[in-house]
Coordinates of C-alpha atoms (C1' of nucleotides) in Angstrom, one line a residue:
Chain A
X1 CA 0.0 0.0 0.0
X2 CA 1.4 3.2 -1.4
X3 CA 1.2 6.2 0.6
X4 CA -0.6 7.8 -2.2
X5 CA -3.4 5.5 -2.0
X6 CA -3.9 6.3 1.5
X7 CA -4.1 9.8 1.8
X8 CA -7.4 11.2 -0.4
X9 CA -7.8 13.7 -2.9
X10 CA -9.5 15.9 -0.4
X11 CA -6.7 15.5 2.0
X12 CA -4.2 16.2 -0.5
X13 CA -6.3 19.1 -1.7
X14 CA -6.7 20.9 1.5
X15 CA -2.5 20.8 2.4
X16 CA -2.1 22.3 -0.8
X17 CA -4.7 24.9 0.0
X18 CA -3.2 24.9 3.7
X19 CA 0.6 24.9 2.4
X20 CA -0.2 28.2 0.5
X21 CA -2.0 29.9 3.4
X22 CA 1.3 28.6 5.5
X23 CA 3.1 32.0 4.8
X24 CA 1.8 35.1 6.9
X25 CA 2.5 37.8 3.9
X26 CA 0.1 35.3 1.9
X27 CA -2.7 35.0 4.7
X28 CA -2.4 38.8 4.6
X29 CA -3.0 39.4 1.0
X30 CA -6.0 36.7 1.9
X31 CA -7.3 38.4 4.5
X32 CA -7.3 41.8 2.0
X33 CA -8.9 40.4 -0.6
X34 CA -11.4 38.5 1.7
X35 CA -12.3 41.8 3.1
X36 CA -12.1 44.5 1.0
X37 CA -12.7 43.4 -2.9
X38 CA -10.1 43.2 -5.5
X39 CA -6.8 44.7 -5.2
X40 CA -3.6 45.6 -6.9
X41 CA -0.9 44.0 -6.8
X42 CA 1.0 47.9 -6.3
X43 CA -1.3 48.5 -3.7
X44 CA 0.2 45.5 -2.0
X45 CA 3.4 46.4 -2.8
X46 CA 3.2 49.8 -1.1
X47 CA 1.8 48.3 1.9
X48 CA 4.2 45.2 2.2
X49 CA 7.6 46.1 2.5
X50 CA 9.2 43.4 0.7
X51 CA 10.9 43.0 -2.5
X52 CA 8.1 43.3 -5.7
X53 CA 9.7 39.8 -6.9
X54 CA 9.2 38.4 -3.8
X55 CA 5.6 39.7 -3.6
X56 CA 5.6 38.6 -7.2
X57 CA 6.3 35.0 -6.0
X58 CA 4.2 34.7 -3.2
X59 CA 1.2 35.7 -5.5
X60 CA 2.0 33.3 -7.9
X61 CA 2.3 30.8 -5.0
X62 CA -1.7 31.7 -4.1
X63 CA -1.9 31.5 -8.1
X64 CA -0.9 27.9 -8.4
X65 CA -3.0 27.0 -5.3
X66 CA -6.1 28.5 -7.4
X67 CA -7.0 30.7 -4.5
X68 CA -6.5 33.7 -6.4
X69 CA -6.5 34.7 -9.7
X70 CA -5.8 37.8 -11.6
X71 CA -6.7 40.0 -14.0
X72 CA -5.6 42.1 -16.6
X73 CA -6.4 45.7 -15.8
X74 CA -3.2 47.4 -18.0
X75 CA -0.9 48.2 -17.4
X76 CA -1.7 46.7 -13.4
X77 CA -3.1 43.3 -12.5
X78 CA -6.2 43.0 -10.1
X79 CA -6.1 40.3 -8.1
X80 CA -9.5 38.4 -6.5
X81 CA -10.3 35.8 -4.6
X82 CA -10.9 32.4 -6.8
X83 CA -14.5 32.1 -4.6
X84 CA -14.9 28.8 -6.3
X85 CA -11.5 27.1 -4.9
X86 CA -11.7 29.4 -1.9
X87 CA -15.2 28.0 -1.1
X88 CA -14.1 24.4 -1.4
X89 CA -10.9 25.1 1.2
X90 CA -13.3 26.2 3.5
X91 CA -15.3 23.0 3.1
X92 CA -12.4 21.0 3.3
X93 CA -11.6 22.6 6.6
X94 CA -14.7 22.5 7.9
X95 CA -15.3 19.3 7.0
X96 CA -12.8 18.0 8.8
X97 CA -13.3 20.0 12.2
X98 CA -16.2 19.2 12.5
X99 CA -16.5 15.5 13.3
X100 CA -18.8 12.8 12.5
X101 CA -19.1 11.1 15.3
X102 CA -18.7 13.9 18.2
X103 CA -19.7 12.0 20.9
X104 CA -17.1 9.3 20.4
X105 CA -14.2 11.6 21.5
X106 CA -12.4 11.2 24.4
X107 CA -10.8 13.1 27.0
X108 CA -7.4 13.8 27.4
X109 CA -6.7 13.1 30.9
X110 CA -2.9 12.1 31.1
X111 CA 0.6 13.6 31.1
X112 CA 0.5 15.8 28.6
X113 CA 3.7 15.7 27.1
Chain R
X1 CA 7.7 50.0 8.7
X2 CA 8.7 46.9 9.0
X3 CA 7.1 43.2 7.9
X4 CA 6.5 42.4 11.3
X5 CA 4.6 45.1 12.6
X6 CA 2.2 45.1 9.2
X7 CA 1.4 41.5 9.7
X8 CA -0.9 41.0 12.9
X9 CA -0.6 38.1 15.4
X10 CA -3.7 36.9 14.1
X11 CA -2.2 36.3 11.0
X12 CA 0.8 35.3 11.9
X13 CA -0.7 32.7 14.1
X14 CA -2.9 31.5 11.1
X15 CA 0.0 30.9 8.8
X16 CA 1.0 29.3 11.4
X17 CA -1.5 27.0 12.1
X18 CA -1.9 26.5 7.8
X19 CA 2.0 25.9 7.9
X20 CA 1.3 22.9 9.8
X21 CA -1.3 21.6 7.9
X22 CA 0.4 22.3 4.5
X23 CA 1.1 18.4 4.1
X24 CA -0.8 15.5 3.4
X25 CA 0.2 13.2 6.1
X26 CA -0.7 16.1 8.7
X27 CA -3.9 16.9 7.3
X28 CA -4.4 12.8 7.3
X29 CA -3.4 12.7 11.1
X30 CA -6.0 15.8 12.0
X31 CA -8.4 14.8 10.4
X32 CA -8.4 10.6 11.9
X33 CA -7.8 12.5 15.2
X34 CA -11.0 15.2 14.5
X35 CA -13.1 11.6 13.7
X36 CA -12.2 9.2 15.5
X37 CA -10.9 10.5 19.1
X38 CA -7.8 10.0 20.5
X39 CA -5.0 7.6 18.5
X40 CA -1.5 6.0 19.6
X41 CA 1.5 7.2 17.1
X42 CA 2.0 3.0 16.5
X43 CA -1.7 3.3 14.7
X44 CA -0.9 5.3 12.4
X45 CA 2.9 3.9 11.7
X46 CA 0.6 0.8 10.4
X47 CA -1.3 2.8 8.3
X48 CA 1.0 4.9 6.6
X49 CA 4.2 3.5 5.1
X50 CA 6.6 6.2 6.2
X51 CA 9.7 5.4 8.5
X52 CA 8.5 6.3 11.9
X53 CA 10.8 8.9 12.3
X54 CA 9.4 10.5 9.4
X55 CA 6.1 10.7 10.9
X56 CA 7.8 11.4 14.8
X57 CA 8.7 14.6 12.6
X58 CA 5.3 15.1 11.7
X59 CA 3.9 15.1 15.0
X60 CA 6.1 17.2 15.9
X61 CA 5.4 19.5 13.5
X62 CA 1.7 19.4 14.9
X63 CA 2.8 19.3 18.3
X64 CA 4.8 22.2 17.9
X65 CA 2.1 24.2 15.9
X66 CA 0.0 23.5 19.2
X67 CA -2.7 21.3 17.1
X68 CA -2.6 18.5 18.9
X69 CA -1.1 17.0 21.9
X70 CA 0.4 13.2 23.6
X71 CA -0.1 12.0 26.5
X72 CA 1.7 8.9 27.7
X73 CA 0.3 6.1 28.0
X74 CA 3.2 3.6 28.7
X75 CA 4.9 2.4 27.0
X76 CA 2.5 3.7 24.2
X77 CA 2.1 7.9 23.5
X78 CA -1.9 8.7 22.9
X79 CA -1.8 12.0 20.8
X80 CA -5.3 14.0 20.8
X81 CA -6.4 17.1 19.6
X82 CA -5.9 20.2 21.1
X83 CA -9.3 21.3 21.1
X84 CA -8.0 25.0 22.3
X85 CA -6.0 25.9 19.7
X86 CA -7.9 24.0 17.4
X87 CA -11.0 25.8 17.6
X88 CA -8.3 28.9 17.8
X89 CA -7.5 28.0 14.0
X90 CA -10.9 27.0 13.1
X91 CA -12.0 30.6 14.1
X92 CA -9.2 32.3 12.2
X93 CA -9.8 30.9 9.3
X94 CA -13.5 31.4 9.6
X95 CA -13.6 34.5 10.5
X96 CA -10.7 35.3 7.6
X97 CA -13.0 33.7 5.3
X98 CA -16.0 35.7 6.1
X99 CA -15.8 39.1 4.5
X100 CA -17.0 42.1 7.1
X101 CA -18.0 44.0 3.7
X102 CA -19.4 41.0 1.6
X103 CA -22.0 44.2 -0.2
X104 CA -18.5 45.6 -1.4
X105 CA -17.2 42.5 -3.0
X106 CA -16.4 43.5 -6.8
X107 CA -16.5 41.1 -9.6
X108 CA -13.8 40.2 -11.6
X109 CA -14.9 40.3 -15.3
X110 CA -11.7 40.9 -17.3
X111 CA -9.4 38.2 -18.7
X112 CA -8.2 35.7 -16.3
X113 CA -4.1 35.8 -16.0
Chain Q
dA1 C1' 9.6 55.3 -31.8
dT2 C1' 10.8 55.9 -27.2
dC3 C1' 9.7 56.4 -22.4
dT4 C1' 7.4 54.9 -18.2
dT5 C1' 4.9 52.0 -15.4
dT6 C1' 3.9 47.4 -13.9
dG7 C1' 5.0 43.0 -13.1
dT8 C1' 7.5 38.6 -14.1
dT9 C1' 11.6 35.8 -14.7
dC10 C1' 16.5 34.9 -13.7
dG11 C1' 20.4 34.0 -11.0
dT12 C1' 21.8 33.4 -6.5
dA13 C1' 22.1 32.4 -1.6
dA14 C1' 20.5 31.1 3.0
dT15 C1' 17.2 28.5 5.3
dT16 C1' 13.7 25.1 5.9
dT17 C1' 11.4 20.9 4.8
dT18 C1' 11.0 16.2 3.9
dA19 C1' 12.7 11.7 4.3
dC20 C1' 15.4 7.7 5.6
dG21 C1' 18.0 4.4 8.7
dA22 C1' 20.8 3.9 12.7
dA23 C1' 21.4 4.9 17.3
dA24 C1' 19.5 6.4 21.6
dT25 C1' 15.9 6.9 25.1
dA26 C1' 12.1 5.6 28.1
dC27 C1' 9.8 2.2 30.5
dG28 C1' 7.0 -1.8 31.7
dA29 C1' 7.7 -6.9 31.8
dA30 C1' 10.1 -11.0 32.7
Chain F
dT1 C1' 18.9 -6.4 35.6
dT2 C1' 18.0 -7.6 31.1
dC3 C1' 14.7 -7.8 27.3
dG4 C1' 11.2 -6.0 24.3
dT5 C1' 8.2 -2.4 22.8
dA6 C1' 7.4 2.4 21.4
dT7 C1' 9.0 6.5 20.1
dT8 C1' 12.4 10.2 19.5
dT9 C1' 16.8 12.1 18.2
dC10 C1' 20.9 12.2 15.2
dG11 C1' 23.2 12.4 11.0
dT12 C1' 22.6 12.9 6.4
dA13 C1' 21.0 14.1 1.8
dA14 C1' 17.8 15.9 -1.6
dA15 C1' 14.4 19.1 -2.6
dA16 C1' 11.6 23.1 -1.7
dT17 C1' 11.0 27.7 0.3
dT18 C1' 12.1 32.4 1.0
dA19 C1' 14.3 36.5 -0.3
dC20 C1' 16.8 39.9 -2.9
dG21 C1' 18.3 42.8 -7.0
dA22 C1' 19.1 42.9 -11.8
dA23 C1' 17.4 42.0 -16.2
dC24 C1' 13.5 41.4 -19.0
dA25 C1' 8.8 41.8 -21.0
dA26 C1' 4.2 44.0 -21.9
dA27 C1' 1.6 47.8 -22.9
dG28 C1' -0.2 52.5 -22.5
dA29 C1' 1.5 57.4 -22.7
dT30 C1' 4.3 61.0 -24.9

DNA sequence: ATCTTTGTTCGTAATTTTACGAAATACGAA
DNA sequence: TTCGTATTTCGTAAAATTACGAACAAAGAT
């Protein structure tokens, strides 16, 4: 049994989605565009003092993930939330805190170590 | 102004949180332990054909992100959820993913980069 | 046609992550 | 105490991440 039969497309899914979240100049950017519409990728720029490349790569990072996507505004880029792929991470998360069978937990009463 | 006072501890704490969950084996451990209660580190060696060190260093990486916790059980470790920080995560990235403005949201209608 | 603005790609370097097997540790059982 | 089980730590290596500045590319403005 490979490992890759063991762990689900979901699961594999939501680390990607987690694995690009796993950066707190990317949760920012998240957090912006969750809150306050589109945005430019200048505007972010300003804001985040760190090199544009490196912005660059970060936003290509949420790219990739399908989190975000971008468009063409010339000569700038407006980026968005992908709501379709953002949706689904939140159902993947959810999905998995919340469990099926809550009463079956137990309590963790030892040395906690 | 520097990165680190832009970023909030909120969001730093969320990356945080998304860092540890950013691979497949992880998200495969938190979610058995979200369904099925507490589990003993030898379980999931059985399951997953990784060296056990390999996932000793994911646990860690859980442990040390403050998702879940062990607690001996000689000669055995039982590792459980920590259901603080957990729902600490759960409500970052809810409340992250709820916009406060969702009336403002724009849509994107250009061309897709 | 050239300039300017915007953003990506390239080259590079430091750090971190991932993974393994071997060795070490902890501890109950014999 | 010695043995066996369960798990972590160590040493190592390959790959990925993070970051920067310089160079490059795209496209509207002059």
């Amino acid at each position: 049994m490979k490992i890759k039969e063991i762990i689900s497309e979901d699961q594999k899914r939501l680390a990607r989605y987690a694995k690009a979240l796993g950066h707190p100049v990317r949760v920012y950017v998240m957090q912006l565009l969750s809150n306050q519409a589109c945005c430019y990728s200048g505007d972010l720029s300003e804001e985040l003092p760190i090199a544009k490349s490196t912005l660059s790569q970060h936003l290509k990072e949420l790219k990739d993930a399908g989190l975000i996507q971008g468009e063409i505004e010339a000569p700038k880029i407006k980026y968005c939330i992908n709501k379709e792929n953002w949706a689904e991470a939140q159902r993947l998360f959810t999905t998995m805190a919340s469990p099926k069978k809550p009463g079956s937990l137990m309590n963790c009463q030892n040395k906690t170590v």
